[in-house]
Short mmCIF file of C-alpha atoms in Angstrom, two decimals:
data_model
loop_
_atom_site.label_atom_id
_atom_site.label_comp_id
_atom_site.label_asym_id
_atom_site.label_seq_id
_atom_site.Cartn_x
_atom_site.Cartn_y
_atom_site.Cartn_z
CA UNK A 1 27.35 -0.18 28.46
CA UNK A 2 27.26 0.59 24.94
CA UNK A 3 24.86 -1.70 22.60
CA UNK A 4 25.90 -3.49 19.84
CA UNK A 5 24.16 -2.30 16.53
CA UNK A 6 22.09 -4.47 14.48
CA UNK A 7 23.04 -4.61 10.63
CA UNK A 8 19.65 -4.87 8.96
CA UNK A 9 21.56 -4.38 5.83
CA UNK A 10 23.49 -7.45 6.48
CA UNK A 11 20.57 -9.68 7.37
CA UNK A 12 18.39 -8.02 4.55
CA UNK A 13 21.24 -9.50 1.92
CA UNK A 14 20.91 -12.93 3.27
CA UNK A 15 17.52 -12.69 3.03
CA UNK A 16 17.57 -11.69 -0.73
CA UNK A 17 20.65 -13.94 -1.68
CA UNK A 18 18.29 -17.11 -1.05
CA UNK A 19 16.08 -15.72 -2.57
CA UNK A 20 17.55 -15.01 -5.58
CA UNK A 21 18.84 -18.57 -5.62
CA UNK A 22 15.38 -19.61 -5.33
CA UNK A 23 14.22 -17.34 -7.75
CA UNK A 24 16.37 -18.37 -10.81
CA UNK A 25 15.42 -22.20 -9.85
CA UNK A 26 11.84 -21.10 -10.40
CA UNK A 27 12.78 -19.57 -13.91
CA UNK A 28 14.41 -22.56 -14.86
CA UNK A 29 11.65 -24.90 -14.35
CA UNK A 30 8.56 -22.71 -14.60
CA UNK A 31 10.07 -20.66 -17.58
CA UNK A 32 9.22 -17.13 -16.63
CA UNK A 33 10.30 -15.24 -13.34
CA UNK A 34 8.11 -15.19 -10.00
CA UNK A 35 5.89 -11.54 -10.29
CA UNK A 36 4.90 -8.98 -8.29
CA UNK A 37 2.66 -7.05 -8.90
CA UNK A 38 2.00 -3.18 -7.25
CA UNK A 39 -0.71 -1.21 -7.06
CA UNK A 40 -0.52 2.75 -6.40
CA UNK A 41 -3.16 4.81 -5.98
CA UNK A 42 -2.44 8.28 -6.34
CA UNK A 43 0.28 10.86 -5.79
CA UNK A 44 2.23 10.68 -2.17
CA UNK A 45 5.80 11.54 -3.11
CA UNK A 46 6.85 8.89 -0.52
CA UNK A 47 5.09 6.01 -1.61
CA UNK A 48 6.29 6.62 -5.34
CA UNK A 49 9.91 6.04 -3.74
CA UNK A 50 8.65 3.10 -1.86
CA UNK A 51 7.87 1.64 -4.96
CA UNK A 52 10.51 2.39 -7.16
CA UNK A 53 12.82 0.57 -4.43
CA UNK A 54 11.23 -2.41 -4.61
CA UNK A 55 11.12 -2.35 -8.31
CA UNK A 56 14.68 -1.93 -8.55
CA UNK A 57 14.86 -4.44 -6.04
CA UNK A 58 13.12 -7.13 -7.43
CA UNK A 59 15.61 -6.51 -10.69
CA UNK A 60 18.33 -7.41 -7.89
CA UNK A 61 16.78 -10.98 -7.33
CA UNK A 62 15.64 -12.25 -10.71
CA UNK A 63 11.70 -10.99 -10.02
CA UNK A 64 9.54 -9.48 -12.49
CA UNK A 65 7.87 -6.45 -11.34
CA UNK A 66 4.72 -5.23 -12.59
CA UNK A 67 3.63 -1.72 -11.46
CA UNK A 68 -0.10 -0.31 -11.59
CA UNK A 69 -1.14 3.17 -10.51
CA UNK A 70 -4.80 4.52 -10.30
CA UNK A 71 -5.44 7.90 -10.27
CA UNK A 72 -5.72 10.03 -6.85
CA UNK A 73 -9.50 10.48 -8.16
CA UNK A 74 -9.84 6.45 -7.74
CA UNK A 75 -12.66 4.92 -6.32
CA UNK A 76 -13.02 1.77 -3.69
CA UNK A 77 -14.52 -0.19 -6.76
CA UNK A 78 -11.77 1.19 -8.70
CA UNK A 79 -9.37 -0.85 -6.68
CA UNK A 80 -10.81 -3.76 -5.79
CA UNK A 81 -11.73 -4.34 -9.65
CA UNK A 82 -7.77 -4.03 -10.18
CA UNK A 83 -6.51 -6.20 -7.33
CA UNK A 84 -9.67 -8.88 -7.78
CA UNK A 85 -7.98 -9.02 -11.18
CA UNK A 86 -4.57 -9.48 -10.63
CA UNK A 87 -5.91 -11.93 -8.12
CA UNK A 88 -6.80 -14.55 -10.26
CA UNK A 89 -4.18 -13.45 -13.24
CA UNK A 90 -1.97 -16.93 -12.94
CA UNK A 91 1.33 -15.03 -14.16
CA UNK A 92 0.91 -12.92 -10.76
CA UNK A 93 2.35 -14.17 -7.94
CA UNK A 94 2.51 -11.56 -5.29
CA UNK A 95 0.59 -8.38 -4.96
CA UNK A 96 1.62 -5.25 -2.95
CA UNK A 97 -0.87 -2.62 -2.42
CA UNK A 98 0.69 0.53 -1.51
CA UNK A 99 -0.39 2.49 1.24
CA UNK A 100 -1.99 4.45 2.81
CA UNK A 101 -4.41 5.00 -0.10
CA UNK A 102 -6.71 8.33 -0.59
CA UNK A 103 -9.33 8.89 1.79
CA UNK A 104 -11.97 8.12 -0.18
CA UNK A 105 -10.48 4.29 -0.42
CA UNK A 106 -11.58 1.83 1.99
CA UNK A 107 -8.29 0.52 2.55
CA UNK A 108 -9.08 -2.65 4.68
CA UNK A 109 -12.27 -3.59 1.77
CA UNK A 110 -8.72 -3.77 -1.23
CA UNK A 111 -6.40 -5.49 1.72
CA UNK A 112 -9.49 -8.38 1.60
CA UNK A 113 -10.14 -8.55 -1.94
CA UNK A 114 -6.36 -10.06 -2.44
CA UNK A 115 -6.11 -13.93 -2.42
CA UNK A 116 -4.63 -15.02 0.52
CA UNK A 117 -2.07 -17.06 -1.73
CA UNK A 118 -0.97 -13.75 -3.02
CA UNK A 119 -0.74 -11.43 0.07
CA UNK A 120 3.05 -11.39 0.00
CA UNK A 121 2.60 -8.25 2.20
CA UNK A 122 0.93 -10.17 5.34
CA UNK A 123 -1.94 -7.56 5.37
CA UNK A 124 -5.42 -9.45 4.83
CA UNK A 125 -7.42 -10.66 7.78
CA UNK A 126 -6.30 -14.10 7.06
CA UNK A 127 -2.57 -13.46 7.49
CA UNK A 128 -3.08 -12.07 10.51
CA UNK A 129 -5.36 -15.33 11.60
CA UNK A 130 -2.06 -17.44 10.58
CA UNK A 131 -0.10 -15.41 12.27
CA UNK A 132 -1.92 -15.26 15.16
CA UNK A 133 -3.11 -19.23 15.33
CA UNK A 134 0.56 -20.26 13.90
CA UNK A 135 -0.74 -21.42 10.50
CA UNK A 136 1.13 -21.71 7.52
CA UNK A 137 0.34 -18.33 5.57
CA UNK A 138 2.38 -15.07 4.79
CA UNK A 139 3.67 -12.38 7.59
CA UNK A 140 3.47 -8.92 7.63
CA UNK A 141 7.06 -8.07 6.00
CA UNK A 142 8.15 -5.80 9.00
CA UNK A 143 7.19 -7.85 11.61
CA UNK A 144 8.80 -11.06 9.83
CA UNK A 145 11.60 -8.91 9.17
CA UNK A 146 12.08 -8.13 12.60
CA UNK A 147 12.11 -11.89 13.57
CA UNK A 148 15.34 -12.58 11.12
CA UNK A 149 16.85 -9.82 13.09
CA UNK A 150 16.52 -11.46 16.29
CA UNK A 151 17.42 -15.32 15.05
CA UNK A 152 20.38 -13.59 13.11
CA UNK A 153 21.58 -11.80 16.38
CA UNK A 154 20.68 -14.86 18.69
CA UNK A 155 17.92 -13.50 20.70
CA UNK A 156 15.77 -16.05 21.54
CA UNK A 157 12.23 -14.89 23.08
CA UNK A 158 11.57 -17.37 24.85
CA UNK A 159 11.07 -16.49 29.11
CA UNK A 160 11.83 -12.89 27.63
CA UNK A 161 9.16 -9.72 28.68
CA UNK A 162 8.51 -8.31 25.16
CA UNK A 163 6.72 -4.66 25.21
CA UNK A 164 5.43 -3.57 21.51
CA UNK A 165 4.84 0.00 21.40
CA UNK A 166 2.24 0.16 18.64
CA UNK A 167 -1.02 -0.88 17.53
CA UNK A 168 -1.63 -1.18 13.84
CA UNK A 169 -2.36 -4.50 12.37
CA UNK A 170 0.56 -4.59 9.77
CA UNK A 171 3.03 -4.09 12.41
CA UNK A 172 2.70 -3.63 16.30
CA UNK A 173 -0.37 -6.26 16.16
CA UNK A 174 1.28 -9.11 14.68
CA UNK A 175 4.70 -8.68 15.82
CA UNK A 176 3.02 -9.17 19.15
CA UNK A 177 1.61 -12.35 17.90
CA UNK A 178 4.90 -13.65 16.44
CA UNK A 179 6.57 -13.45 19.53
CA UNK A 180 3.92 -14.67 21.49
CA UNK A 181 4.11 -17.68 19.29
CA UNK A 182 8.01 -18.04 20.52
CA UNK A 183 7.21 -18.06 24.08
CA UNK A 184 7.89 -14.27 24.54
CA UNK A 185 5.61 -12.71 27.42
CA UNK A 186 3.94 -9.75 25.29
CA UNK A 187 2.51 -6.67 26.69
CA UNK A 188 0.75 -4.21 24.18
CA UNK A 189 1.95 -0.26 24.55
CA UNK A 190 0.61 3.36 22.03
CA UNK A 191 0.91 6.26 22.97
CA UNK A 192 -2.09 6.58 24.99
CA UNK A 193 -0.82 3.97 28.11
CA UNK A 194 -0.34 5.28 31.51
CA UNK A 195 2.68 5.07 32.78
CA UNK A 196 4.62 4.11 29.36
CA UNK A 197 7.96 4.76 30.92
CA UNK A 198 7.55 2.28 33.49
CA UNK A 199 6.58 -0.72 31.29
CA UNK A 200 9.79 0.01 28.99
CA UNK A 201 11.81 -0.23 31.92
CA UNK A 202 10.55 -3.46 32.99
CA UNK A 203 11.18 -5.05 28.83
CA UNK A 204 13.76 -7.02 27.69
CA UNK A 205 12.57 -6.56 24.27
CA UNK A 206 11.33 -3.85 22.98
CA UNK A 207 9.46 -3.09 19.51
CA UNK A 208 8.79 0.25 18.96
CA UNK A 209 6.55 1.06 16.04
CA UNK A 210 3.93 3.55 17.26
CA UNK A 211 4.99 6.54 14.67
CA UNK A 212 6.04 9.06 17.06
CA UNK A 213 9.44 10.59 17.10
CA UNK A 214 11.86 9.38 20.04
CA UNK A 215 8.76 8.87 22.05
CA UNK A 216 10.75 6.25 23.98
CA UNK A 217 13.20 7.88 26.44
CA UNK A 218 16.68 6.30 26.03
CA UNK A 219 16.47 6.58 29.95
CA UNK A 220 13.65 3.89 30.12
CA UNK A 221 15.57 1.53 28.40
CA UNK A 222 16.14 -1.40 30.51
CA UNK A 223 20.29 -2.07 31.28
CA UNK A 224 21.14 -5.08 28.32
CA UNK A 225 17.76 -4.92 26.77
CA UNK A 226 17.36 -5.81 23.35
CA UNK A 227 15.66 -2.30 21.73
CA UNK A 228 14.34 -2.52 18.11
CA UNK A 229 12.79 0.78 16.53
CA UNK A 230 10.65 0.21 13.30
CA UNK A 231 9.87 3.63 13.46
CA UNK A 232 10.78 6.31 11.00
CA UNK A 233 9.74 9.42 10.86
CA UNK A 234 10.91 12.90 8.95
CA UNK A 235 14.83 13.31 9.33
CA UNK A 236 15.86 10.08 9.72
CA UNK A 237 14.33 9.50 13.38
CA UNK A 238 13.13 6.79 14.57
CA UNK A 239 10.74 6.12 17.33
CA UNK A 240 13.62 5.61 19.87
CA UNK A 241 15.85 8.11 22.10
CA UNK A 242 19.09 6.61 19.79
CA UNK A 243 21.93 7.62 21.24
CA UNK A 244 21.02 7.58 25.19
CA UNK A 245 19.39 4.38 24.11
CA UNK A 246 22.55 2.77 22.88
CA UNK A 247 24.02 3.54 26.35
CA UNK A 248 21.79 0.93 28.15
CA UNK A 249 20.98 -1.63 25.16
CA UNK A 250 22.30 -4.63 24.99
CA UNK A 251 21.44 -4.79 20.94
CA UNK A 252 19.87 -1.86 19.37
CA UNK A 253 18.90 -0.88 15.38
CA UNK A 254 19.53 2.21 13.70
CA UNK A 255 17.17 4.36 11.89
CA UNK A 256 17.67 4.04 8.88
CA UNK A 257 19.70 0.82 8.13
CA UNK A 258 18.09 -1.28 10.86
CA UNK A 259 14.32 -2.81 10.34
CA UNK A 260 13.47 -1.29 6.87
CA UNK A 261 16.31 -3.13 4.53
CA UNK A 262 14.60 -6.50 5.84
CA UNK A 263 10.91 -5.31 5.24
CA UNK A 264 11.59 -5.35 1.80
CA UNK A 265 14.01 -8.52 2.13
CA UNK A 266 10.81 -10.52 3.01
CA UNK A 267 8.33 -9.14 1.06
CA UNK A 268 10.46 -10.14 -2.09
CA UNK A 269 11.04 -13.95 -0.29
CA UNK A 270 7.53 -14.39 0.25
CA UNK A 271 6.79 -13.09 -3.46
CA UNK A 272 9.81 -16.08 -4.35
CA UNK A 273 7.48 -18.48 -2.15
CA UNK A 274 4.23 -17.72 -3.52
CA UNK A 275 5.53 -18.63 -6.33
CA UNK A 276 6.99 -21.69 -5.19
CA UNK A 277 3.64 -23.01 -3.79
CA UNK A 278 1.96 -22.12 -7.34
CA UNK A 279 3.70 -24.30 -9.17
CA UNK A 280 4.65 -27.05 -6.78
CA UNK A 281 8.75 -26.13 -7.37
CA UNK A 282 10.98 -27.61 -5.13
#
């Protein structure tokens, strides 16, 4: 058997074609583009790129992008006086907080200190409630992300055993949830479970997203199993055995080119919403 690869690029493009559409709809009634704003505090090398992408992105699809960057000397206060500020700044639609921050930030306190109607990025305790409870709110963008891969490949979750490899709460947690909510059968995975090879072997999904280069075996990949890595780590590795991997899979991403495109698909859709439900535009 040898898997079929998952374009994210492809999907990613749909994703930003709509909203594009959507977005120069908005200017035309609202008379200035939807916003998003980003805030970067201090000087990782990687999550300068990470911005400048999305910037150039949102150029792409008709957005306005506002960048702010705080010193790597920033305090907590520092940041939440920023964010509480774009927060109730009515031009702002979205808001992206870049992380992970300095260690001196309290990273969850500036996650909670952006309006829920804002949190493009899915990362406040109340996204994570609608995700969870199936309320209407904003995903996290790689766990959404993930779900246009599947509805764009035709996997339904539904009766499937789903097996997320990874804990955080921007991406292993709520993926979990959002495919509970499709009537996937979800077992949690890190890097600390006993016997990790056995519960891959036993998925027919399977989210990997712990951080840890090809910690999954392309051996404990069950035969026509559906195997998407969100993963990437230095090199261009993802958290999946690739190639021996692809050899059992049924559907399988890359790394790069596979969950990442649509991350930042979504994030600039929900940004396009937001701005929607602001200003009642339909």
């Amino acid at each position: 058997m040898s898997a079929d690869v998952i374009d994210g690029t492809a999907v990613a493009n749909q994703i930003l074609s709509d909203a594009a559409v959507r977005s120069t709809r908005f200017a035309e009634v609202v008379g200035r583009k939807p916003c998003l704003a980003t805030v970067l505090v201090g000087d990782d090398p990687a999550s300068h790129t990470y911005v400048r992408m999305k910037t150039n992105r949102c150029a792409t699809v008709g957005l306005d992008s506002r960048a702010h960057r705080l010193p790597e000397t920033a305090t907590t206060g520092d940041v939440v006086a920023l964010v509480a500020k774009l927060s109730t700044d009515d031009t702002v639609d979205g808001i992206l907080v870049q992380h992970p921050m300095p260690h001196q930030v309290d990273e969850r306190q500036i996650f909670e200190t952006i309006t829920p109607t804002k949190d493009v990025d899915g990362v406040t305790g109340a996204s994570f409630a609608a995700m969870a409870l199936g309320d209407k709110g904003f995903a996290s963008c790689t766990p959404a992300g993930i779900m246009h891969l599947l509805d764009a490949y035709g996997v339904d979750p539904a009766g499937q055993r789903a097996v997320v490899v990874g804990r955080s709460p921007i991406l292993g947690k709520p993926i979990g949830m959002l495919l509970l909510a499709r009537d996937a059968t979800v077992t949690y995975c890190h890097s600390r479970t006993v016997d990790l090879a056995n519960m891959v072997s036993e998925a027919d999904l399977v989210v990997a997203a712990v951080g840890r280069p090809e910690l999954i075996k392309g051996n404990w990949i069950k035969p026509g199993a559906v195997v998407i890595d969100a993963g990437y780590n230095p090199g261009n590795i993802g958290d999946v055995e690739y190639t021996a991997a692809a050899h059992r899979a049924r559907l399988i991403t890359p790394v790069p080119g596979g969950v990442g495109p649509t991350t930042i698909a979504v994030l600039l859709a929900q940004t396009v919403e937001a701005a929607e439900s602001a200003h009642v535009v339909e």
